[in-house]
XYZ file of N, CA and C in Angstrom:
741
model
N -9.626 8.395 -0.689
C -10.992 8.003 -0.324
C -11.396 6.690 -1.012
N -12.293 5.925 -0.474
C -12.800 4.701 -0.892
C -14.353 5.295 -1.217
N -14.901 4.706 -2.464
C -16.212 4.983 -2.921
C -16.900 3.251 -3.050
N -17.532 3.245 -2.380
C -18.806 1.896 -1.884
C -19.932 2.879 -2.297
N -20.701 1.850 -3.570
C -21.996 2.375 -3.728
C -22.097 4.195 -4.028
N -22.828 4.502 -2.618
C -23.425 6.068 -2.737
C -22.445 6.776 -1.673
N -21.558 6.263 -0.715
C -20.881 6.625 -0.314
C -19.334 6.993 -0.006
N -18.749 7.735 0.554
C -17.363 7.818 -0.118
C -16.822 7.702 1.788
N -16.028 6.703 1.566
C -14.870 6.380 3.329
C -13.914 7.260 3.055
N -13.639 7.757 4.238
C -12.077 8.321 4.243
C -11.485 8.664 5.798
N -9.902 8.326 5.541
C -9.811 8.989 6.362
C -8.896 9.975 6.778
N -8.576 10.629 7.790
C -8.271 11.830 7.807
C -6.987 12.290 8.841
N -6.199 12.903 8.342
C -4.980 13.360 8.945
C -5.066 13.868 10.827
N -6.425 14.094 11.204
C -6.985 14.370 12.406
C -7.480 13.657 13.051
N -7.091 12.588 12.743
C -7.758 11.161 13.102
C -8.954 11.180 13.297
N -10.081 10.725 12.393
C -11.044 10.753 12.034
C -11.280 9.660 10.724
N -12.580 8.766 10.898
C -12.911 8.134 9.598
C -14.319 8.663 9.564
N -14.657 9.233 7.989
C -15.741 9.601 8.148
C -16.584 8.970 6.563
N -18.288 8.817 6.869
C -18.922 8.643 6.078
C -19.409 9.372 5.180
N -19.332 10.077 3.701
C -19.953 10.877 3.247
C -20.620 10.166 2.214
N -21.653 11.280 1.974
C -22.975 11.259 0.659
C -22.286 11.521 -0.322
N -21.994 10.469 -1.522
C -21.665 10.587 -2.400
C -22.060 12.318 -3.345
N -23.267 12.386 -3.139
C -24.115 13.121 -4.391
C -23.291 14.399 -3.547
N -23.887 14.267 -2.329
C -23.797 16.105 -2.087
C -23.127 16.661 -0.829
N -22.024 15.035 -0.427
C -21.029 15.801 0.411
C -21.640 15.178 2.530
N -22.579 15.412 2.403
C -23.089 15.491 3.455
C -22.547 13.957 4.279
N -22.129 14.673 5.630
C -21.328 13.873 6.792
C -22.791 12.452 7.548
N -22.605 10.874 7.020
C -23.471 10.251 7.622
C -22.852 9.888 8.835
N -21.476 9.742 9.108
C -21.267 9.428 9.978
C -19.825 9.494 10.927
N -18.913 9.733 12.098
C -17.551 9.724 12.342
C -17.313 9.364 13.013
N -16.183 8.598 12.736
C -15.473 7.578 13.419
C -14.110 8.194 13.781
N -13.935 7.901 15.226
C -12.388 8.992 15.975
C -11.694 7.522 16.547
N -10.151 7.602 15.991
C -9.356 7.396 16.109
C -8.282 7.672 17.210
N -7.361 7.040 17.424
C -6.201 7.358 18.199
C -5.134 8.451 17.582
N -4.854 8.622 16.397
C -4.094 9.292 15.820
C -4.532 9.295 14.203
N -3.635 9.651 13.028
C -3.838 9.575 11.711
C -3.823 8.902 10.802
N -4.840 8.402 9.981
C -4.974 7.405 9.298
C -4.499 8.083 7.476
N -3.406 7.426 7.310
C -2.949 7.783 6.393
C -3.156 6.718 4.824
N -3.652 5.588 5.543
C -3.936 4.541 4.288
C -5.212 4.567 3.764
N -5.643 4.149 2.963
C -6.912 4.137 2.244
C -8.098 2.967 2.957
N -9.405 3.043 3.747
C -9.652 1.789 4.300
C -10.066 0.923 3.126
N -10.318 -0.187 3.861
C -10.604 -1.307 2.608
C -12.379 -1.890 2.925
N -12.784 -3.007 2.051
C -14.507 -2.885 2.549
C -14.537 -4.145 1.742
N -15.866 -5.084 2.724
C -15.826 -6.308 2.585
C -17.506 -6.541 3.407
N -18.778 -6.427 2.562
C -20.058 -7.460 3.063
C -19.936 -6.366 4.380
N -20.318 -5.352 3.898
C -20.824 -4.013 5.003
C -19.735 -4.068 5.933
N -18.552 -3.994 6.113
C -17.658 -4.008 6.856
C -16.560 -2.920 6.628
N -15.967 -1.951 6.992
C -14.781 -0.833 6.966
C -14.044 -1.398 7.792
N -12.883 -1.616 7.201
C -11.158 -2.033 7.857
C -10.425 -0.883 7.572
N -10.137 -0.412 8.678
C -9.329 1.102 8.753
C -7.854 0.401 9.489
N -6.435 0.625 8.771
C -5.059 0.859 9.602
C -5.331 2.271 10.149
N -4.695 2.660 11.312
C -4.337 3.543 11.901
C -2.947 4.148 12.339
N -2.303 5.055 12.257
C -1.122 5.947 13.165
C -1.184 5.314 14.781
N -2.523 5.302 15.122
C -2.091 4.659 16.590
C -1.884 3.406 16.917
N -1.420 2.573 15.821
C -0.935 1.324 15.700
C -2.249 0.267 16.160
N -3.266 0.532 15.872
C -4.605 -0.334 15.761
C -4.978 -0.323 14.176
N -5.736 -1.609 14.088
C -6.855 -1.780 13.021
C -8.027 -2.009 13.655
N -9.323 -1.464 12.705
C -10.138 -1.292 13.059
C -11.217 -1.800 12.145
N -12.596 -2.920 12.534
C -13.253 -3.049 11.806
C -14.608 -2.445 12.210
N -15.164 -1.142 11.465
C -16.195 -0.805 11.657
C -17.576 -0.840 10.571
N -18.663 -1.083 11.429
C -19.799 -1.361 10.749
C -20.131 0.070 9.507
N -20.386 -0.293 8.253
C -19.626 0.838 7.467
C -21.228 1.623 6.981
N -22.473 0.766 7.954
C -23.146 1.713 7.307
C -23.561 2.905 9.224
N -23.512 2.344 10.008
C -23.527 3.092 11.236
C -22.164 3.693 11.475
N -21.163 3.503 11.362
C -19.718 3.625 11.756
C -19.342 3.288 13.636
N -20.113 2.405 13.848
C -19.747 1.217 15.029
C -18.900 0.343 15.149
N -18.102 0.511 16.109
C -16.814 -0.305 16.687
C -17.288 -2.074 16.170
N -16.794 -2.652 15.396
C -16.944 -4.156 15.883
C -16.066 -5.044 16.088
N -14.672 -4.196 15.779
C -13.317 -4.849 16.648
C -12.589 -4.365 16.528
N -11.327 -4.021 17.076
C -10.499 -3.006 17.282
C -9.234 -4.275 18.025
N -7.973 -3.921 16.952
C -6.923 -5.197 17.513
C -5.794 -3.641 17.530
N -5.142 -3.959 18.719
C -3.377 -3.615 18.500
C -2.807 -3.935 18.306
N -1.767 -3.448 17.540
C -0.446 -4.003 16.843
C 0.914 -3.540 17.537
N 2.197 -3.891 17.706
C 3.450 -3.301 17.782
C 3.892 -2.195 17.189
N 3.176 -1.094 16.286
C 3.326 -0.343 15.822
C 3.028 0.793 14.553
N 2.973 1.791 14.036
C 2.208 2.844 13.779
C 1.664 1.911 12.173
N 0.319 1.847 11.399
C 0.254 1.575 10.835
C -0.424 2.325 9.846
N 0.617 2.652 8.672
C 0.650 3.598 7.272
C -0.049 3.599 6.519
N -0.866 1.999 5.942
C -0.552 2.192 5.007
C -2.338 1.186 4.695
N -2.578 0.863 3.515
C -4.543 0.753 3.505
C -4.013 -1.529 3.824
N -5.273 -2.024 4.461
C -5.364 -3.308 4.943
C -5.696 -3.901 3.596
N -5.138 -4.824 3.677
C -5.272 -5.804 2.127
C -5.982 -6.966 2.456
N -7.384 -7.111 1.929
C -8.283 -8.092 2.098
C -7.627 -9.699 1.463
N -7.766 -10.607 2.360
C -7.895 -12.230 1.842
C -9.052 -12.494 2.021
N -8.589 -13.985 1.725
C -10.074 -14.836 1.982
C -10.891 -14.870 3.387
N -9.984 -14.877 4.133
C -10.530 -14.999 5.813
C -9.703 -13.820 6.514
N -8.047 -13.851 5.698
C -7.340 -12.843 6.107
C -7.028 -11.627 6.184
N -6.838 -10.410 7.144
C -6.421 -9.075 6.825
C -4.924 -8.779 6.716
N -4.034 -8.449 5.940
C -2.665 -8.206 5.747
C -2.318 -6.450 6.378
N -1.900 -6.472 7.178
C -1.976 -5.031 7.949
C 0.176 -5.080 7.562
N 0.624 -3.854 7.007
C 1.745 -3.196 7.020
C 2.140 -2.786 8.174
N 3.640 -2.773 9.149
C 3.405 -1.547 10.250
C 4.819 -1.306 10.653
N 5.207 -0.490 11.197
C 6.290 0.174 11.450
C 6.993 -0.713 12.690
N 6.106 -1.498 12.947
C 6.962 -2.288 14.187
C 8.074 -3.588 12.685
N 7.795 -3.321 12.041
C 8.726 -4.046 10.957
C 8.263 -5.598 10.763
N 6.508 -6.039 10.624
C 6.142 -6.748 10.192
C 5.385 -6.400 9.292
N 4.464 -7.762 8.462
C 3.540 -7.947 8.208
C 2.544 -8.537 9.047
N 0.883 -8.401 9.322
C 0.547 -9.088 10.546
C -1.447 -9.415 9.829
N -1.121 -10.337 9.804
C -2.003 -11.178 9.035
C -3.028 -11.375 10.357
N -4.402 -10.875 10.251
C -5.988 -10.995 10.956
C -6.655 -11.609 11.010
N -6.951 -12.051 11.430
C -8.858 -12.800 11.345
C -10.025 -11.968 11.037
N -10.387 -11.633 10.033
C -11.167 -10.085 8.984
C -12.521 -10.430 9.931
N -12.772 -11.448 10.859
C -14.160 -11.731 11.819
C -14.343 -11.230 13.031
N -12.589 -11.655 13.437
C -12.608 -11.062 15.071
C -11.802 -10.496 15.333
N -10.846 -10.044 14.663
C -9.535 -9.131 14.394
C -7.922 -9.742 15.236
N -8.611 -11.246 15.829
C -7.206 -11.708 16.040
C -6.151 -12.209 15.115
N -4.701 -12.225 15.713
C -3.976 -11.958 15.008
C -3.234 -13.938 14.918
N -3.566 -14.108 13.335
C -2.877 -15.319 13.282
C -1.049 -15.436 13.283
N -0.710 -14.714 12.535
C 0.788 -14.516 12.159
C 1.444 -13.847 11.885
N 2.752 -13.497 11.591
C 3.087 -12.075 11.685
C 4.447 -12.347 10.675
N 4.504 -11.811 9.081
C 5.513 -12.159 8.678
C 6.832 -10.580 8.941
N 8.127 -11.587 9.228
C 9.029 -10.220 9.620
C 9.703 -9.750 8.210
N 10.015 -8.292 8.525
C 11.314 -7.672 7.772
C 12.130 -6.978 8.784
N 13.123 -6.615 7.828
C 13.750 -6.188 8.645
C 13.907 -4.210 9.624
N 12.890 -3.808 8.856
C 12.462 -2.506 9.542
C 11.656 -2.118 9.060
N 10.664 -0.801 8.824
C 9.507 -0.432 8.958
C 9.200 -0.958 7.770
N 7.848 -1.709 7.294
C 7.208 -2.031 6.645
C 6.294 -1.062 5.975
N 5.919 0.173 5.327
C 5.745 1.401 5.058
C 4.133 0.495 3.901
N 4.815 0.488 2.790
C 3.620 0.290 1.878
C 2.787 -1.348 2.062
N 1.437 -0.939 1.666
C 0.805 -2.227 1.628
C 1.088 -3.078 1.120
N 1.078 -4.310 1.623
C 1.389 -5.619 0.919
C 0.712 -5.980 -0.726
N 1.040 -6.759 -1.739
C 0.177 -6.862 -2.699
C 0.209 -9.020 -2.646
N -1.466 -9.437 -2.424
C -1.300 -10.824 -2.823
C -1.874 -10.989 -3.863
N -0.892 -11.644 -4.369
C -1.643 -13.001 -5.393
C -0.985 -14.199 -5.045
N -2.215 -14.594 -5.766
C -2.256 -16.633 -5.983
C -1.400 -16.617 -4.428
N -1.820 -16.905 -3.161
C -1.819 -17.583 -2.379
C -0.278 -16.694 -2.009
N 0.287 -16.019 -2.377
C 1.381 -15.365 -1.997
C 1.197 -14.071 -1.924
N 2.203 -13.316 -0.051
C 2.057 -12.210 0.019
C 3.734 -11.407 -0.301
N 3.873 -10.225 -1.098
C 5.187 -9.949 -1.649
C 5.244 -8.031 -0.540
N 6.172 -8.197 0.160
C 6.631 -6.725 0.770
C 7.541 -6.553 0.626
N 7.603 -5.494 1.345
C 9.209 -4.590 1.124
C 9.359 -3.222 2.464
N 10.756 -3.387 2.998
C 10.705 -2.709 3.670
C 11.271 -0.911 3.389
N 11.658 -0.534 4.686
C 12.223 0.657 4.160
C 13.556 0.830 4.336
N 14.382 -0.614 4.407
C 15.704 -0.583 4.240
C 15.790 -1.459 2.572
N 14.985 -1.630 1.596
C 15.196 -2.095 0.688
C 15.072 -3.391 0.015
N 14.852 -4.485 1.669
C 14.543 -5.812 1.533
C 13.203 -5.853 0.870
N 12.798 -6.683 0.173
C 11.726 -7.114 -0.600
C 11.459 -8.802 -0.059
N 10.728 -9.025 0.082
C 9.682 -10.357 0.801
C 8.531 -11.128 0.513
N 8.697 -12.566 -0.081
C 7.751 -13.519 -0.709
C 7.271 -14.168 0.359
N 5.972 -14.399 0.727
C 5.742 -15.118 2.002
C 4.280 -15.971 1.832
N 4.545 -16.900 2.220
C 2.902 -17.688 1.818
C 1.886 -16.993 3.089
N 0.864 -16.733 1.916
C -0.083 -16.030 2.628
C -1.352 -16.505 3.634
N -1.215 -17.770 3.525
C -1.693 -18.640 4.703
C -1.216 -18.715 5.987
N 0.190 -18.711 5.706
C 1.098 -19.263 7.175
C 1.772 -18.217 7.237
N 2.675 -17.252 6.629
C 3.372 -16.182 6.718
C 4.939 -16.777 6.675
N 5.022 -18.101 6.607
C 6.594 -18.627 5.787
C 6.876 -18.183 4.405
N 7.999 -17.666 5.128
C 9.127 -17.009 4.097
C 9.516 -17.842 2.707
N 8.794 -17.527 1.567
C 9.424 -18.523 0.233
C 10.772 -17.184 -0.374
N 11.047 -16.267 -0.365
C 12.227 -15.586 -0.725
C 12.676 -14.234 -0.227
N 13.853 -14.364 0.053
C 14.160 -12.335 0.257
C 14.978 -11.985 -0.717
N 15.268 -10.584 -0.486
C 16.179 -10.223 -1.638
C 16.445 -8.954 -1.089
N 17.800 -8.141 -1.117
C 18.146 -6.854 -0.972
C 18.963 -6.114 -1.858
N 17.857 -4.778 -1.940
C 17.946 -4.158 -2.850
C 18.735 -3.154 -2.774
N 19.304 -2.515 -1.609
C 19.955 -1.749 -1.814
C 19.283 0.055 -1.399
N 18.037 -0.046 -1.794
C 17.615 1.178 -1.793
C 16.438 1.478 -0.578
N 15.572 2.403 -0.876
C 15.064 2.727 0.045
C 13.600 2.513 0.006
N 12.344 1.874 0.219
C 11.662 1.565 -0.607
C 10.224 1.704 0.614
N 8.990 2.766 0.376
C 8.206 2.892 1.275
C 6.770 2.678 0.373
N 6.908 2.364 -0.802
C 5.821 2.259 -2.253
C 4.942 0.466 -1.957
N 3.849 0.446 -2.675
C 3.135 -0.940 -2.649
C 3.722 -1.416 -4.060
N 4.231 -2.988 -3.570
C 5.218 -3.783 -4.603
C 3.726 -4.104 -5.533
N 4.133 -3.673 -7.085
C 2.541 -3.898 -7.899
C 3.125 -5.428 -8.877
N 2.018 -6.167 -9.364
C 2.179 -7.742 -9.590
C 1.322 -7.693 -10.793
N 1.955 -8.188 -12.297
C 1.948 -8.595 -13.519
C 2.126 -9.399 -13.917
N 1.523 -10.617 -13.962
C 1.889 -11.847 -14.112
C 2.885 -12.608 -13.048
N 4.037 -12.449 -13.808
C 4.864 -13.208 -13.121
C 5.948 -12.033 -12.805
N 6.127 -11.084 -13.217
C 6.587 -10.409 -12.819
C 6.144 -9.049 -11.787
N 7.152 -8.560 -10.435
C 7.085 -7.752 -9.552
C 7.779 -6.264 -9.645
N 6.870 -5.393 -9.494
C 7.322 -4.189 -9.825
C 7.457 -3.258 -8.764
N 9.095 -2.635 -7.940
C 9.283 -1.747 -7.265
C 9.450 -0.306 -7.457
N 9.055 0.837 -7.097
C 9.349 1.876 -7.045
C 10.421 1.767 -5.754
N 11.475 2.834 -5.689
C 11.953 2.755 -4.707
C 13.315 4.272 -5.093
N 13.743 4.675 -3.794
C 14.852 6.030 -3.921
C 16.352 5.354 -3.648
N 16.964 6.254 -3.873
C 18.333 5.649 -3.969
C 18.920 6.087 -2.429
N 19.651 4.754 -1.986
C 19.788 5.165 -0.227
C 21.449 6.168 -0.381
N 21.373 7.140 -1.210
C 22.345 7.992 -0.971
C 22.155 9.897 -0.402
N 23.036 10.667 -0.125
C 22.924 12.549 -0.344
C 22.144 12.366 -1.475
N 22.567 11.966 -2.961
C 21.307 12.860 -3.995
C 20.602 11.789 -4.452
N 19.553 12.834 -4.106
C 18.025 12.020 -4.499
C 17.632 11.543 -6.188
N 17.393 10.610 -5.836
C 17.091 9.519 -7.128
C 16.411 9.009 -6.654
N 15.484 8.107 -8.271
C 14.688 6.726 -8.045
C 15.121 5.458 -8.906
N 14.285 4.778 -8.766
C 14.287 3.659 -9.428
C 13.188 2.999 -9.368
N 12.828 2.394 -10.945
C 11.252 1.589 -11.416
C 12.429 -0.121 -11.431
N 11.941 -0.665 -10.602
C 12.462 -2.173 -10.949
C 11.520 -3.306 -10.924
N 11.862 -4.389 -12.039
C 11.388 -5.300 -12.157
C 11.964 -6.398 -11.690
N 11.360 -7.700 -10.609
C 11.666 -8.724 -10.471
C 10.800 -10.042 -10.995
N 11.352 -11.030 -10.785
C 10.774 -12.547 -11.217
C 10.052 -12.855 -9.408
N 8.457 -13.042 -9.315
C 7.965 -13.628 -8.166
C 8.346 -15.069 -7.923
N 9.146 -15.475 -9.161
C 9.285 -16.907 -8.563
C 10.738 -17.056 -7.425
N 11.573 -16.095 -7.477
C 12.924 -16.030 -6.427
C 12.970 -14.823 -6.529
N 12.717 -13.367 -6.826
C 13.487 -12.358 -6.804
C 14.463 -11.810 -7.766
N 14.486 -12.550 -8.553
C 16.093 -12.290 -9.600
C 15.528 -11.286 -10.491
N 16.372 -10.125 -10.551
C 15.764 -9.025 -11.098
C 16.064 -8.683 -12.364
N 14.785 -8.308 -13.526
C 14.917 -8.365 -14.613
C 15.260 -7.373 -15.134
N 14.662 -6.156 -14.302
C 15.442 -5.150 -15.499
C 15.148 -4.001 -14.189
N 15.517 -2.592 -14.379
C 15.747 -1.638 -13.227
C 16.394 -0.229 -14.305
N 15.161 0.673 -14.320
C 15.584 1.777 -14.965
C 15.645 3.108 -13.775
N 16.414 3.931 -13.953
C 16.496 5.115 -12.853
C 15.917 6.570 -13.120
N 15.308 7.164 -12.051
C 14.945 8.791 -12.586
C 15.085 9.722 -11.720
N 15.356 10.493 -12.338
C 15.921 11.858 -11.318
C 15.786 11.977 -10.506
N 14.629 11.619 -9.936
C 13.897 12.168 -7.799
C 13.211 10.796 -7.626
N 13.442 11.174 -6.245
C 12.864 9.630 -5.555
C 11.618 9.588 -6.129
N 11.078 7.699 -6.144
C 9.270 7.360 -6.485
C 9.211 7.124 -5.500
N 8.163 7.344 -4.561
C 7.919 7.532 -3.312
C 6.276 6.694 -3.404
N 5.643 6.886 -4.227
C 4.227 6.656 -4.778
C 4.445 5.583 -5.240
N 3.109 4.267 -5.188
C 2.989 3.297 -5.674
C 2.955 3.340 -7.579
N 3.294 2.968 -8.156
C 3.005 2.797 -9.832
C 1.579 2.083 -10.344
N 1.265 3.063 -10.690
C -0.214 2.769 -11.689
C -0.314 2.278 -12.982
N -0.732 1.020 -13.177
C -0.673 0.488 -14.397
C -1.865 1.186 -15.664
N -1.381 1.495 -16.757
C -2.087 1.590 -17.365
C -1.988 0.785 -18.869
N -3.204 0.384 -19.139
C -3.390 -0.467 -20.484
C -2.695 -1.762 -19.988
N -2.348 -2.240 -21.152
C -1.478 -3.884 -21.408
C -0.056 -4.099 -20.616
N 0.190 -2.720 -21.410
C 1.979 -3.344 -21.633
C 2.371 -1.874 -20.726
N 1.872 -0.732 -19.868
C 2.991 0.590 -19.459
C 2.551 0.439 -17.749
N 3.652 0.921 -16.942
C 3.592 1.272 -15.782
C 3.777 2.863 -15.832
N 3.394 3.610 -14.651
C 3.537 4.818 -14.805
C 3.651 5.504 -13.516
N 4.975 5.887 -13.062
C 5.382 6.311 -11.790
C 5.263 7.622 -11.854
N 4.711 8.262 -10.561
C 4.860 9.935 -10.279
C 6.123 10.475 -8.985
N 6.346 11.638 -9.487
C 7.800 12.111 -8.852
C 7.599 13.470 -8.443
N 8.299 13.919 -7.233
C 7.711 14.888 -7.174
C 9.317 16.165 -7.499
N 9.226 16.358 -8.524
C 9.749 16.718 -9.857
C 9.132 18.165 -10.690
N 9.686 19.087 -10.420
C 8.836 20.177 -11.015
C 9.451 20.572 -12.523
N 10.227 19.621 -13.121
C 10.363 18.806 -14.494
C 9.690 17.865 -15.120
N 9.545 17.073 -14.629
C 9.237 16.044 -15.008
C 8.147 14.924 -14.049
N 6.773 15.609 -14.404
C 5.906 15.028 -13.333
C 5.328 13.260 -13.062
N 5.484 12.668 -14.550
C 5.131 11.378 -14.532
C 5.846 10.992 -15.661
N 6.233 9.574 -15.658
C 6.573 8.803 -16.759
C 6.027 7.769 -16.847
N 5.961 7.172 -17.961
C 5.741 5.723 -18.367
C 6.984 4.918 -19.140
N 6.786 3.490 -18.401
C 7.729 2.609 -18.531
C 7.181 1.283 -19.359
N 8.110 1.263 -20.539
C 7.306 -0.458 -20.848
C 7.472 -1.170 -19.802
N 6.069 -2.130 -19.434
C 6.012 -3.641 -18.574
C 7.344 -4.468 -18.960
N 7.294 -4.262 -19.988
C 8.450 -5.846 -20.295
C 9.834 -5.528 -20.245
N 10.120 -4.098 -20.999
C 11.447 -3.817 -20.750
C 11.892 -2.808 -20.054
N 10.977 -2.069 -19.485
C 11.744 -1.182 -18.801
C 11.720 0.443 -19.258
N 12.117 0.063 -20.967
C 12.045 1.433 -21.739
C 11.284 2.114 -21.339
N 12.163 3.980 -21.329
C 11.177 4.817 -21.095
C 9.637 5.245 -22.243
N 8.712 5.154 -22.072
C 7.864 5.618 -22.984
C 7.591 6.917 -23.433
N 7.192 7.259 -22.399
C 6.954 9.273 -22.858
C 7.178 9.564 -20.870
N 7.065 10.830 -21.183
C 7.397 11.701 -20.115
C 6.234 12.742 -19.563
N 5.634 13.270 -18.816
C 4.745 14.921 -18.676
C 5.055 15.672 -18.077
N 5.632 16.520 -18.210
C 5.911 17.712 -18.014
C 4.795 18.752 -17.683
N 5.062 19.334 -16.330
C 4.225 20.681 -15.605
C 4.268 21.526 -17.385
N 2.933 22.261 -17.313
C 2.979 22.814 -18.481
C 3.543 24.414 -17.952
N 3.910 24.940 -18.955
C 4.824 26.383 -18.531
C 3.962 27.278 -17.814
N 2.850 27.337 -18.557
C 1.901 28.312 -17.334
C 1.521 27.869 -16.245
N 1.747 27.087 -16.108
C 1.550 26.461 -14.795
C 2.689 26.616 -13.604
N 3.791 26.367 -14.104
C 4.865 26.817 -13.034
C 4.719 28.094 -12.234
């Protein structure tokens, strides 16, 4: 869910976006879809940008929940719209990136990978960085959608690439029979990868930074529920563990 102000966006596996009252729950408003919206919407100067399953984005007026543009895409889209300056960065299974006009929802450019594009894009400074779900990872200027680097990784990767300075951080599973992950670090200036530690079950989930210096990936692991990783090297930090009564 997205929380604006007094209200909380969301949307819903039944295809549905709906408005609720922060305080006490209560439905202001719903918005029906083509299929399931599985990404988080995004919000911009009274405006809701919803991706959709039925391979549309959608910008609706976020305090009525009124249509005010509605674009199609080549395919099912997963994952939450990443606001620019003028631009919307939409993820989608047709195996681009596909960069908007956040005014009228046309579509300026469309950067490629090479198959489904799963997690949201992350920009900084004028650059957009993806990754597909064959493992390729992708630097692309976020104006024009030209390609400044690729790189292949090998693995399987459906997580949002997270950005620390200068360095790029993947979650991603190992493309083999047994399931594994991997927390990796690259350089945004080419890709050249700095360091890459592994853990038992696929990271499937984006990594949440916490404090200065730790990243902290979740697994779905009935050992070992989250870890933390130093930013700089990689090292494991601590571990959490399901507590025993709980199993």
């Amino acid at each position: 869910p997205l929380q604006v102000e007094d209200r909380v966006y969301v949307g819903t596996a039944d295809n549905h976006v709906l408005a609720l009252d922060v305080n006490d729950g209560t439905e202001l408003w719903d918005f029906e879809t083509g299929h399931a919206v599985w990404g988080q919407p995004s919000y911009r100067n009274g405006t809701l940008y919803v991706a959709s399953m039925d391979w549309s984005v959608y910008a609706i007026n976020a305090d009525t929940g009124d249509k005010i543009w509605e674009t199609k895409l080549g395919g099912a889209l997963p994952s939450k719209p990443v606001l620019g300056d003028d631009l919307l960065y939409v993820s989608s299974f047709d195996g681009n990136v596909h960069a908007l006009d956040i005014f009228s929802g046309e579509e300026r450019w469309a950067a490629p990978a090479t198959d489904w594009v799963w997690g949201a894009a992350a920009l900084v400074d004028g650059t957009i960085y993806y990754s597909d779900i064959k493992g390729n990872i992708f630097a692309a200027d976020a104006l024009t959608g030209e390609q400044k680097w690729t790189i292949a990784t090998g693995a399987l990767i459906q997580s949002t690439p997270v950005v620390v300075g200068e360095t790029l951080y993947i979650a991603s599973q190992t493309n083999s029979d047994s399931p594994a992950g991997a927390l990796s670090a690259y350089s945004t200036a080419d890709g050249t990868e700095i360091w890459t530690n592994t853990t038992t079950a696929p990271l499937l989930a984006t990594p949440v930074l916490v404090g200065d210096n730790t990243i902290v990936v979740g697994m779905q692991n009935a050992d070992t529920l989250l870890i933390g990783f130093d930013l700089a090297t990689g090292q494991d930090l601590w571990q959490y563990q399901l507590p025993e009564e709980a199993n």
